[in-house]
Amino acid sequence: MRTFTRPPIAALALALLALPARAQAPAGGYVVNDSHFHLTNYVQQGTDIHDFLKIMGTKVGRVALFGIPLQQTWSYGNTGDFAPTYYLQTDAPLYYYSFTDAFIAMAYRSLTKDEQARFDPMITGFNPADMYAADHIKRVLQTFPGVFSGIGEFTIHKEFVSSKIAGETASLVNPALDRILDFAGEAGLVVILHNDVDMPFPKPGQDPYQAAQLGALFRRHPKTQIIWAHCGLGRIVRPVKDQLGIVDRALADPSLSHLSIDISWDEVAKYLVATPEATRAAADLINHHPDRFLFGTDEVAPTEQAKYLKVYDMYAPLFALLTPEASEKVRKGNYERLFDQARRRVREWEGAHPR
Ligand SMILES: [Zn+2]
């Protein structure tokens, strides 16, 4: 990775260049917080965190920081000398790469206190089909106290990915997942869960079983703060019939008051701002539940601010239709409420459970 190969002179130059960006927050405050960001990619390479601070610049205040829990195998038997960097590039399986948690923790620890305050690192390096996964999460907190605010993004059902993971296929009805969410509730960890709302290319009339199983899962863990990533949408997984109505009723249901939704990923923005009518409908939904939606980028290892904030720019027509209160909460306030509470609660749990 670049971090380890960069010559010292270049590193010094970068550090000097970084000085202005590390100055105080802009007078008007930052524009947005990012609730969904991957520092590293499917082969565990990515942006040096000090460079990423410069990319955040004066625009992005705080970031929920994680790698990717899955590693794409470079299987010589499958692709020979071709070294894949993305899960769709080969037929080789993915596997859970737990070292990502130590990598993220050490990147965070390389920052100054003021810089650390801008990140909420997340634990992702566990297999959600493993009854021991909750023990891994606990062990990470006790090994790196003072670092993590949550778990995720981790995935149960995701188009094209879930079926490529080695070992038992994850499921919403696996008690291993209940153990994870129970522990997150006990320790105060925010959960970012990716679960598609439907399968790719469903047959007409095919029941989207995921929506019902998700509702049951969320209701089994009322003490756990859960962010449903991307509102369940994907590259191919489209909004199901009456998706906005389903989300509207779920957010109005008192038994789901611990559920929030992130609108991260350019694939999601593509649906939400597809037409003026779609944008209006999404804005109405958010204005109706201003405390329940969070902006996120879902960018992976960006190299420049324009690319990093592409999704933010795509959402300009949506933000323009939000009330001033909803706009502020979706861009910043909801992030601060959820993650401030998580920081406080997780530090308390760590203090009560030293290694
Ligand atoms: Zn993501």
mmCIF file of C-alpha atoms and ligand atoms in Angstrom:
data_model
loop_
_atom_site.group_PDB
_atom_site.id
_atom_site.type_symbol
_atom_site.label_atom_id
_atom_site.label_comp_id
_atom_site.label_asym_id
_atom_site.label_seq_id
_atom_site.Cartn_x
_atom_site.Cartn_y
_atom_site.Cartn_z
ATOM 1 C CA MET A 1 0.000 0.000 0.000
ATOM 2 C CA ARG A 2 1.061 3.535 -0.623
ATOM 3 C CA THR A 3 1.448 4.281 3.061
ATOM 4 C CA PHE A 4 4.353 1.908 3.404
ATOM 5 C CA THR A 5 6.135 2.624 0.151
ATOM 6 C CA ARG A 6 5.967 6.401 0.047
ATOM 7 C CA PRO A 7 9.460 7.936 0.407
ATOM 8 C CA PRO A 8 9.973 10.099 3.508
ATOM 9 C CA ILE A 9 10.476 13.320 1.521
ATOM 10 C CA ALA A 10 7.148 12.904 -0.247
ATOM 11 C CA ALA A 11 5.495 12.116 3.060
ATOM 12 C CA LEU A 12 6.902 15.310 4.518
ATOM 13 C CA ALA A 13 5.655 17.338 1.558
ATOM 14 C CA LEU A 14 2.197 15.830 1.947
ATOM 15 C CA ALA A 15 2.218 16.611 5.653
ATOM 16 C CA LEU A 16 3.066 20.239 4.907
ATOM 17 C CA LEU A 17 0.365 20.423 2.251
ATOM 18 C CA ALA A 18 -2.049 19.030 4.823
ATOM 19 C CA LEU A 19 -1.583 21.873 7.281
ATOM 20 C CA PRO A 20 -4.243 24.273 5.967
ATOM 21 C CA ALA A 21 -6.861 21.516 5.776
ATOM 22 C CA ARG A 22 -6.297 20.695 9.425
ATOM 23 C CA ALA A 23 -7.150 24.189 10.535
ATOM 24 C CA GLN A 24 -10.324 24.914 12.497
ATOM 25 C CA ALA A 25 -13.738 24.054 11.098
ATOM 26 C CA PRO A 26 -15.056 26.699 8.682
ATOM 27 C CA ALA A 27 -16.949 29.608 10.231
ATOM 28 C CA GLY A 28 -20.303 28.338 9.003
ATOM 29 C CA GLY A 29 -19.463 24.803 10.102
ATOM 30 C CA TYR A 30 -19.054 21.758 7.890
ATOM 31 C CA VAL A 31 -21.612 21.079 5.170
ATOM 32 C CA VAL A 32 -22.274 17.416 5.858
ATOM 33 C CA ASN A 33 -21.372 14.312 7.867
ATOM 34 C CA ASP A 34 -20.853 10.981 6.094
ATOM 35 C CA SER A 35 -22.542 8.029 7.819
ATOM 36 C CA HIS A 36 -21.241 5.412 5.353
ATOM 37 C CA PHE A 37 -17.635 5.365 4.170
ATOM 38 C CA HIS A 38 -15.161 2.628 3.190
ATOM 39 C CA LEU A 39 -11.509 3.570 3.626
ATOM 40 C CA THR A 40 -10.361 0.334 1.956
ATOM 41 C CA ASN A 41 -11.556 -1.850 -0.908
ATOM 42 C CA TYR A 42 -12.196 -5.556 -1.593
ATOM 43 C CA VAL A 43 -8.484 -6.332 -1.543
ATOM 44 C CA GLN A 44 -7.886 -4.262 1.595
ATOM 45 C CA GLN A 45 -6.132 -1.397 -0.162
ATOM 46 C CA GLY A 46 -7.175 2.198 0.097
ATOM 47 C CA THR A 47 -6.597 5.806 0.933
ATOM 48 C CA ASP A 48 -4.150 6.788 3.655
ATOM 49 C CA ILE A 49 -6.271 8.293 6.426
ATOM 50 C CA HIS A 50 -4.166 11.487 6.513
ATOM 51 C CA ASP A 51 -4.776 11.987 2.807
ATOM 52 C CA PHE A 52 -8.459 11.283 3.391
ATOM 53 C CA LEU A 53 -8.619 14.101 5.959
ATOM 54 C CA LYS A 54 -7.507 16.454 3.198
ATOM 55 C CA ILE A 55 -10.204 15.041 0.901
ATOM 56 C CA MET A 56 -12.826 15.708 3.617
ATOM 57 C CA GLY A 57 -11.354 19.206 3.803
ATOM 58 C CA THR A 58 -13.701 21.896 5.075
ATOM 59 C CA LYS A 59 -16.798 20.210 3.601
ATOM 60 C CA VAL A 60 -17.214 16.962 5.556
ATOM 61 C CA GLY A 61 -17.230 17.192 9.334
ATOM 62 C CA ARG A 62 -17.487 13.633 10.630
ATOM 63 C CA VAL A 63 -17.260 10.230 8.984
ATOM 64 C CA ALA A 64 -18.348 6.724 10.024
ATOM 65 C CA LEU A 65 -15.174 4.886 9.050
ATOM 66 C CA PHE A 66 -14.816 1.275 7.986
ATOM 67 C CA GLY A 67 -13.037 -1.009 5.595
ATOM 68 C CA ILE A 68 -14.747 -3.886 3.834
ATOM 69 C CA PRO A 69 -15.136 -7.116 5.800
ATOM 70 C CA LEU A 70 -14.622 -9.282 2.727
ATOM 71 C CA GLN A 71 -11.437 -10.108 0.884
ATOM 72 C CA GLN A 72 -11.539 -11.248 -2.741
ATOM 73 C CA THR A 73 -9.303 -14.308 -3.051
ATOM 74 C CA TRP A 74 -6.591 -14.148 -5.685
ATOM 75 C CA SER A 75 -7.027 -17.726 -6.786
ATOM 76 C CA TYR A 76 -4.232 -18.726 -9.114
ATOM 77 C CA GLY A 77 -6.228 -21.752 -10.206
ATOM 78 C CA ASN A 78 -9.087 -19.491 -11.273
ATOM 79 C CA THR A 79 -7.392 -16.477 -12.898
ATOM 80 C CA GLY A 80 -3.671 -17.233 -13.035
ATOM 81 C CA ASP A 81 -1.579 -14.070 -13.001
ATOM 82 C CA PHE A 82 -4.640 -11.809 -13.129
ATOM 83 C CA ALA A 83 -4.968 -10.238 -9.657
ATOM 84 C CA PRO A 84 -8.573 -9.158 -9.055
ATOM 85 C CA THR A 85 -9.388 -5.986 -7.122
ATOM 86 C CA TYR A 86 -13.197 -6.288 -7.224
ATOM 87 C CA TYR A 87 -15.554 -9.109 -6.383
ATOM 88 C CA LEU A 88 -17.133 -9.192 -9.839
ATOM 89 C CA GLN A 89 -13.812 -9.637 -11.642
ATOM 90 C CA THR A 90 -13.359 -13.358 -11.004
ATOM 91 C CA ASP A 91 -15.245 -16.471 -9.895
ATOM 92 C CA ALA A 92 -13.054 -16.997 -6.812
ATOM 93 C CA PRO A 93 -14.798 -16.833 -3.423
ATOM 94 C CA LEU A 94 -14.674 -13.992 -0.897
ATOM 95 C CA TYR A 95 -13.772 -14.621 2.730
ATOM 96 C CA TYR A 96 -14.081 -12.642 5.980
ATOM 97 C CA TYR A 97 -10.907 -10.675 6.648
ATOM 98 C CA SER A 98 -10.888 -9.880 10.360
ATOM 99 C CA PHE A 99 -7.616 -7.954 10.267
ATOM 100 C CA THR A 100 -9.566 -5.048 8.784
ATOM 101 C CA ASP A 101 -10.611 -4.090 12.325
ATOM 102 C CA ALA A 102 -7.021 -3.839 13.556
ATOM 103 C CA PHE A 103 -6.085 -1.914 10.417
ATOM 104 C CA ILE A 104 -8.882 0.631 10.924
ATOM 105 C CA ALA A 105 -8.069 0.951 14.642
ATOM 106 C CA MET A 106 -4.383 1.619 13.922
ATOM 107 C CA ALA A 107 -5.231 4.161 11.201
ATOM 108 C CA TYR A 108 -7.456 5.976 13.716
ATOM 109 C CA ARG A 109 -4.761 5.841 16.386
ATOM 110 C CA SER A 110 -2.264 7.443 13.985
ATOM 111 C CA LEU A 111 -4.324 10.662 14.132
ATOM 112 C CA THR A 112 -4.154 13.545 16.588
ATOM 113 C CA LYS A 113 -6.965 13.889 19.145
ATOM 114 C CA ASP A 114 -8.622 16.677 17.107
ATOM 115 C CA GLU A 115 -8.448 14.578 13.964
ATOM 116 C CA GLN A 116 -9.815 11.511 15.749
ATOM 117 C CA ALA A 117 -12.858 13.532 16.820
ATOM 118 C CA ARG A 118 -13.914 13.597 13.163
ATOM 119 C CA PHE A 119 -14.184 9.803 12.860
ATOM 120 C CA ASP A 120 -16.439 7.073 14.195
ATOM 121 C CA PRO A 121 -14.650 3.803 13.411
ATOM 122 C CA MET A 122 -16.800 0.698 12.923
ATOM 123 C CA ILE A 123 -16.090 -3.015 13.446
ATOM 124 C CA THR A 124 -16.805 -5.118 10.346
ATOM 125 C CA GLY A 125 -14.430 -8.105 10.339
ATOM 126 C CA PHE A 126 -16.849 -10.812 11.474
ATOM 127 C CA ASN A 127 -18.892 -13.531 9.808
ATOM 128 C CA PRO A 128 -22.579 -12.880 10.564
ATOM 129 C CA ALA A 129 -23.294 -16.612 10.123
ATOM 130 C CA ASP A 130 -20.894 -17.485 12.970
ATOM 131 C CA MET A 131 -22.263 -17.857 16.503
ATOM 132 C CA TYR A 132 -18.836 -16.589 17.669
ATOM 133 C CA ALA A 133 -19.159 -13.294 15.766
ATOM 134 C CA ALA A 134 -20.394 -11.413 18.838
ATOM 135 C CA ASP A 135 -17.303 -12.615 20.719
ATOM 136 C CA HIS A 136 -15.080 -11.162 17.995
ATOM 137 C CA ILE A 137 -16.798 -7.774 18.325
ATOM 138 C CA LYS A 138 -16.344 -7.816 22.105
ATOM 139 C CA ARG A 139 -12.667 -8.773 21.706
ATOM 140 C CA VAL A 140 -12.064 -5.879 19.286
ATOM 141 C CA LEU A 141 -13.559 -3.377 21.776
ATOM 142 C CA GLN A 142 -11.377 -4.738 24.575
ATOM 143 C CA THR A 143 -8.234 -4.793 22.427
ATOM 144 C CA PHE A 144 -8.763 -1.259 21.074
ATOM 145 C CA PRO A 145 -10.696 0.615 23.789
ATOM 146 C CA GLY A 146 -11.604 4.201 23.000
ATOM 147 C CA VAL A 147 -11.790 3.631 19.246
ATOM 148 C CA PHE A 148 -15.028 2.117 17.918
ATOM 149 C CA SER A 149 -18.592 3.515 17.826
ATOM 150 C CA GLY A 150 -20.419 0.762 15.987
ATOM 151 C CA ILE A 151 -20.476 -2.299 13.755
ATOM 152 C CA GLY A 152 -20.906 -2.439 10.004
ATOM 153 C CA GLU A 153 -21.459 -1.976 7.251
ATOM 154 C CA PHE A 154 -21.995 -5.704 7.282
ATOM 155 C CA THR A 155 -24.169 -7.632 4.908
ATOM 156 C CA ILE A 156 -26.722 -10.403 5.028
ATOM 157 C CA HIS A 157 -28.363 -10.448 1.574
ATOM 158 C CA LYS A 158 -26.568 -8.526 -1.192
ATOM 159 C CA GLU A 159 -26.957 -9.051 -4.905
ATOM 160 C CA PHE A 160 -24.049 -11.066 -6.420
ATOM 161 C CA VAL A 161 -21.954 -10.851 -3.223
ATOM 162 C CA SER A 162 -23.642 -13.095 -0.651
ATOM 163 C CA SER A 163 -23.560 -16.154 -2.891
ATOM 164 C CA LYS A 164 -19.784 -15.750 -3.466
ATOM 165 C CA ILE A 165 -18.794 -15.832 0.190
ATOM 166 C CA ALA A 166 -17.079 -19.034 1.311
ATOM 167 C CA GLY A 167 -18.821 -21.062 3.999
ATOM 168 C CA GLU A 168 -22.379 -20.935 5.301
ATOM 169 C CA THR A 169 -24.615 -18.366 3.595
ATOM 170 C CA ALA A 170 -25.754 -15.612 5.956
ATOM 171 C CA SER A 171 -29.431 -15.265 6.763
ATOM 172 C CA LEU A 172 -31.792 -12.934 8.616
ATOM 173 C CA VAL A 173 -33.119 -15.864 10.650
ATOM 174 C CA ASN A 174 -29.727 -17.124 11.882
ATOM 175 C CA PRO A 175 -29.415 -16.840 15.698
ATOM 176 C CA ALA A 176 -25.776 -15.788 15.135
ATOM 177 C CA LEU A 177 -27.183 -12.486 13.856
ATOM 178 C CA ASP A 178 -29.395 -12.157 16.935
ATOM 179 C CA ARG A 179 -26.336 -12.593 19.171
ATOM 180 C CA ILE A 180 -24.583 -9.797 17.247
ATOM 181 C CA LEU A 181 -27.514 -7.396 17.540
ATOM 182 C CA ASP A 182 -28.059 -8.285 21.210
ATOM 183 C CA PHE A 183 -24.463 -7.421 22.000
ATOM 184 C CA ALA A 184 -24.616 -4.196 19.951
ATOM 185 C CA GLY A 185 -27.622 -3.177 22.055
ATOM 186 C CA GLU A 186 -25.826 -4.053 25.293
ATOM 187 C CA ALA A 187 -22.659 -2.116 24.392
ATOM 188 C CA GLY A 188 -24.427 0.800 22.651
ATOM 189 C CA LEU A 189 -22.856 0.134 19.248
ATOM 190 C CA VAL A 190 -24.600 1.677 16.231
ATOM 191 C CA VAL A 191 -25.344 -1.018 13.626
ATOM 192 C CA ILE A 192 -25.120 -0.404 9.866
ATOM 193 C CA LEU A 193 -26.767 -3.351 8.148
ATOM 194 C CA HIS A 194 -26.892 -3.956 4.416
ATOM 195 C CA ASN A 195 -29.787 -6.140 3.353
ATOM 196 C CA ASP A 196 -31.386 -5.925 -0.072
ATOM 197 C CA VAL A 197 -35.135 -5.442 0.032
ATOM 198 C CA ASP A 198 -35.600 -8.061 -2.685
ATOM 199 C CA MET A 199 -33.689 -10.469 -4.950
ATOM 200 C CA PRO A 200 -32.314 -9.356 -8.336
ATOM 201 C CA PHE A 201 -34.698 -10.019 -11.221
ATOM 202 C CA PRO A 202 -37.680 -11.220 -9.144
ATOM 203 C CA LYS A 203 -40.429 -13.074 -10.990
ATOM 204 C CA PRO A 204 -43.722 -11.159 -11.147
ATOM 205 C CA GLY A 205 -45.639 -11.856 -7.960
ATOM 206 C CA GLN A 206 -42.562 -13.266 -6.169
ATOM 207 C CA ASP A 207 -42.813 -12.409 -2.486
ATOM 208 C CA PRO A 208 -39.944 -10.174 -1.242
ATOM 209 C CA TYR A 209 -39.398 -12.344 1.840
ATOM 210 C CA GLN A 210 -36.550 -10.099 3.009
ATOM 211 C CA ALA A 211 -38.846 -7.213 3.972
ATOM 212 C CA ALA A 212 -40.899 -9.348 6.366
ATOM 213 C CA GLN A 213 -37.815 -11.048 7.861
ATOM 214 C CA LEU A 214 -36.106 -7.670 8.318
ATOM 215 C CA GLY A 215 -39.112 -6.240 10.153
ATOM 216 C CA ALA A 216 -39.140 -9.265 12.483
ATOM 217 C CA LEU A 217 -35.372 -8.987 13.054
ATOM 218 C CA PHE A 218 -35.556 -5.271 13.894
ATOM 219 C CA ARG A 219 -38.454 -5.870 16.290
ATOM 220 C CA ARG A 220 -36.491 -8.576 18.122
ATOM 221 C CA HIS A 221 -33.818 -5.960 19.013
ATOM 222 C CA PRO A 222 -35.618 -2.833 20.216
ATOM 223 C CA LYS A 223 -32.631 -1.637 22.287
ATOM 224 C CA THR A 224 -30.234 -1.605 19.312
ATOM 225 C CA GLN A 225 -29.807 1.471 17.103
ATOM 226 C CA ILE A 226 -29.933 0.100 13.553
ATOM 227 C CA ILE A 227 -29.261 1.957 10.313
ATOM 228 C CA TRP A 228 -30.655 0.083 7.316
ATOM 229 C CA ALA A 229 -28.144 0.855 4.583
ATOM 230 C CA HIS A 230 -29.366 2.143 1.233
ATOM 231 C CA CYS A 231 -33.012 1.591 2.180
ATOM 232 C CA GLY A 232 -32.433 -1.924 0.804
ATOM 233 C CA LEU A 233 -31.781 -0.802 -2.767
ATOM 234 C CA GLY A 234 -28.991 -1.995 -5.019
ATOM 235 C CA ARG A 235 -27.502 -1.834 -8.455
ATOM 236 C CA ILE A 236 -30.064 -4.278 -9.798
ATOM 237 C CA VAL A 237 -32.407 -4.557 -6.817
ATOM 238 C CA ARG A 238 -35.002 -1.887 -7.574
ATOM 239 C CA PRO A 239 -37.501 -0.339 -5.236
ATOM 240 C CA VAL A 240 -40.245 -2.894 -4.591
ATOM 241 C CA LYS A 241 -43.857 -1.992 -5.330
ATOM 242 C CA ASP A 242 -44.943 0.666 -2.823
ATOM 243 C CA GLN A 243 -41.423 0.865 -1.315
ATOM 244 C CA LEU A 244 -41.939 4.429 -0.060
ATOM 245 C CA GLY A 245 -45.242 3.400 1.494
ATOM 246 C CA ILE A 246 -43.592 0.420 3.238
ATOM 247 C CA VAL A 247 -40.838 2.672 4.616
ATOM 248 C CA ASP A 248 -43.354 5.348 5.634
ATOM 249 C CA ARG A 249 -45.416 2.825 7.622
ATOM 250 C CA ALA A 250 -42.310 1.240 9.183
ATOM 251 C CA LEU A 251 -41.000 4.609 10.385
ATOM 252 C CA ALA A 252 -44.423 5.489 11.822
ATOM 253 C CA ASP A 253 -44.512 2.178 13.755
ATOM 254 C CA PRO A 254 -43.526 2.711 17.429
ATOM 255 C CA SER A 255 -42.035 -0.813 17.542
ATOM 256 C CA LEU A 256 -39.432 0.349 14.983
ATOM 257 C CA SER A 257 -38.441 3.644 16.620
ATOM 258 C CA HIS A 258 -34.810 2.396 16.824
ATOM 259 C CA LEU A 259 -34.571 2.129 13.017
ATOM 260 C CA SER A 260 -32.902 4.721 10.771
ATOM 261 C CA ILE A 261 -32.162 4.651 7.049
ATOM 262 C CA ASP A 262 -29.144 5.826 5.107
ATOM 263 C CA ILE A 263 -29.492 7.162 1.575
ATOM 264 C CA SER A 264 -25.876 6.417 0.669
ATOM 265 C CA TRP A 265 -24.579 5.046 -2.665
ATOM 266 C CA ASP A 266 -24.843 6.585 -6.121
ATOM 267 C CA GLU A 267 -26.979 3.571 -7.112
ATOM 268 C CA VAL A 268 -29.576 4.727 -4.548
ATOM 269 C CA ALA A 269 -29.370 8.376 -5.591
ATOM 270 C CA LYS A 270 -30.078 7.147 -9.131
ATOM 271 C CA TYR A 271 -33.538 5.969 -7.963
ATOM 272 C CA LEU A 272 -34.341 8.803 -5.550
ATOM 273 C CA VAL A 273 -33.640 11.634 -8.000
ATOM 274 C CA ALA A 274 -34.535 9.762 -11.208
ATOM 275 C CA THR A 275 -37.402 12.142 -12.073
ATOM 276 C CA PRO A 276 -38.916 15.283 -10.506
ATOM 277 C CA GLU A 277 -41.805 13.092 -9.279
ATOM 278 C CA ALA A 278 -39.454 10.560 -7.639
ATOM 279 C CA THR A 279 -37.478 13.374 -6.002
ATOM 280 C CA ARG A 280 -40.668 14.992 -4.683
ATOM 281 C CA ALA A 281 -41.913 11.672 -3.259
ATOM 282 C CA ALA A 282 -38.580 10.956 -1.536
ATOM 283 C CA ALA A 283 -38.475 14.496 -0.124
ATOM 284 C CA ASP A 284 -42.028 14.178 1.208
ATOM 285 C CA LEU A 285 -41.092 10.936 2.961
ATOM 286 C CA ILE A 286 -37.980 12.468 4.552
ATOM 287 C CA ASN A 287 -39.834 15.651 5.558
ATOM 288 C CA HIS A 288 -42.404 13.414 7.221
ATOM 289 C CA HIS A 289 -39.686 11.571 9.243
ATOM 290 C CA PRO A 290 -36.850 14.116 9.520
ATOM 291 C CA ASP A 291 -35.152 12.314 12.434
ATOM 292 C CA ARG A 292 -34.770 8.981 10.650
ATOM 293 C CA PHE A 293 -32.636 9.511 7.527
ATOM 294 C CA LEU A 294 -28.873 9.964 7.228
ATOM 295 C CA PHE A 295 -26.742 11.083 4.335
ATOM 296 C CA GLY A 296 -23.813 8.829 3.428
ATOM 297 C CA THR A 297 -21.536 8.534 0.414
ATOM 298 C CA ASP A 298 -20.688 4.795 0.342
ATOM 299 C CA GLU A 299 -17.527 5.833 -1.459
ATOM 300 C CA VAL A 300 -14.651 3.328 -1.442
ATOM 301 C CA ALA A 301 -11.068 4.591 -1.088
ATOM 302 C CA PRO A 302 -11.556 7.922 -2.940
ATOM 303 C CA THR A 303 -8.570 9.847 -4.239
ATOM 304 C CA GLU A 304 -10.052 13.335 -4.611
ATOM 305 C CA GLN A 305 -12.831 15.446 -3.124
ATOM 306 C CA ALA A 306 -14.866 15.769 -6.332
ATOM 307 C CA LYS A 307 -15.202 11.990 -6.584
ATOM 308 C CA TYR A 308 -15.795 11.624 -2.850
ATOM 309 C CA LEU A 309 -18.679 14.115 -2.892
ATOM 310 C CA LYS A 310 -20.240 12.934 -6.154
ATOM 311 C CA VAL A 311 -23.228 11.419 -4.325
ATOM 312 C CA TYR A 312 -23.675 14.563 -2.251
ATOM 313 C CA ASP A 313 -23.839 16.603 -5.444
ATOM 314 C CA MET A 314 -26.291 14.134 -7.030
ATOM 315 C CA TYR A 315 -28.645 14.764 -4.110
ATOM 316 C CA ALA A 316 -28.771 18.554 -4.608
ATOM 317 C CA PRO A 317 -32.320 18.396 -6.095
ATOM 318 C CA LEU A 318 -33.496 16.306 -3.122
ATOM 319 C CA PHE A 319 -31.918 18.552 -0.485
ATOM 320 C CA ALA A 320 -33.547 21.555 -2.209
ATOM 321 C CA LEU A 321 -36.993 20.067 -1.496
ATOM 322 C CA LEU A 322 -36.369 19.332 2.189
ATOM 323 C CA THR A 323 -37.496 21.660 4.952
ATOM 324 C CA PRO A 324 -34.553 23.528 6.513
ATOM 325 C CA GLU A 325 -34.955 21.334 9.618
ATOM 326 C CA ALA A 326 -35.001 18.050 7.684
ATOM 327 C CA SER A 327 -32.071 19.109 5.510
ATOM 328 C CA GLU A 328 -29.935 19.928 8.547
ATOM 329 C CA LYS A 329 -30.837 16.663 10.286
ATOM 330 C CA VAL A 330 -30.249 14.414 7.259
ATOM 331 C CA ARG A 331 -26.922 16.061 6.451
ATOM 332 C CA LYS A 332 -25.603 16.450 10.009
ATOM 333 C CA GLY A 333 -27.900 16.349 13.036
ATOM 334 C CA ASN A 334 -29.052 12.726 12.919
ATOM 335 C CA TYR A 335 -25.467 11.541 12.555
ATOM 336 C CA GLU A 336 -24.396 13.570 15.576
ATOM 337 C CA ARG A 337 -27.309 12.359 17.718
ATOM 338 C CA LEU A 338 -26.758 8.652 16.942
ATOM 339 C CA PHE A 339 -22.973 8.582 17.019
ATOM 340 C CA ASP A 340 -22.552 10.912 20.022
ATOM 341 C CA GLN A 341 -24.788 8.572 21.987
ATOM 342 C CA ALA A 342 -22.849 5.534 20.732
ATOM 343 C CA ARG A 343 -19.491 7.042 21.677
ATOM 344 C CA ARG A 344 -20.731 7.722 25.191
ATOM 345 C CA ARG A 345 -22.334 4.306 25.676
ATOM 346 C CA VAL A 346 -19.511 2.240 24.164
ATOM 347 C CA ARG A 347 -16.910 4.043 26.303
ATOM 348 C CA GLU A 348 -19.059 3.231 29.355
ATOM 349 C CA TRP A 349 -19.254 -0.446 28.342
ATOM 350 C CA GLU A 350 -15.486 -0.566 27.804
ATOM 351 C CA GLY A 351 -14.882 1.038 31.193
ATOM 352 C CA ALA A 352 -17.066 -1.592 32.865
ATOM 353 C CA HIS A 353 -15.491 -4.515 30.929
ATOM 354 C CA PRO A 354 -11.706 -4.081 30.867
ATOM 355 C CA ARG A 355 -9.711 -6.859 29.281
HETATM 356 ZN ZN ZN B 1 -21.140 0.426 1.733
#
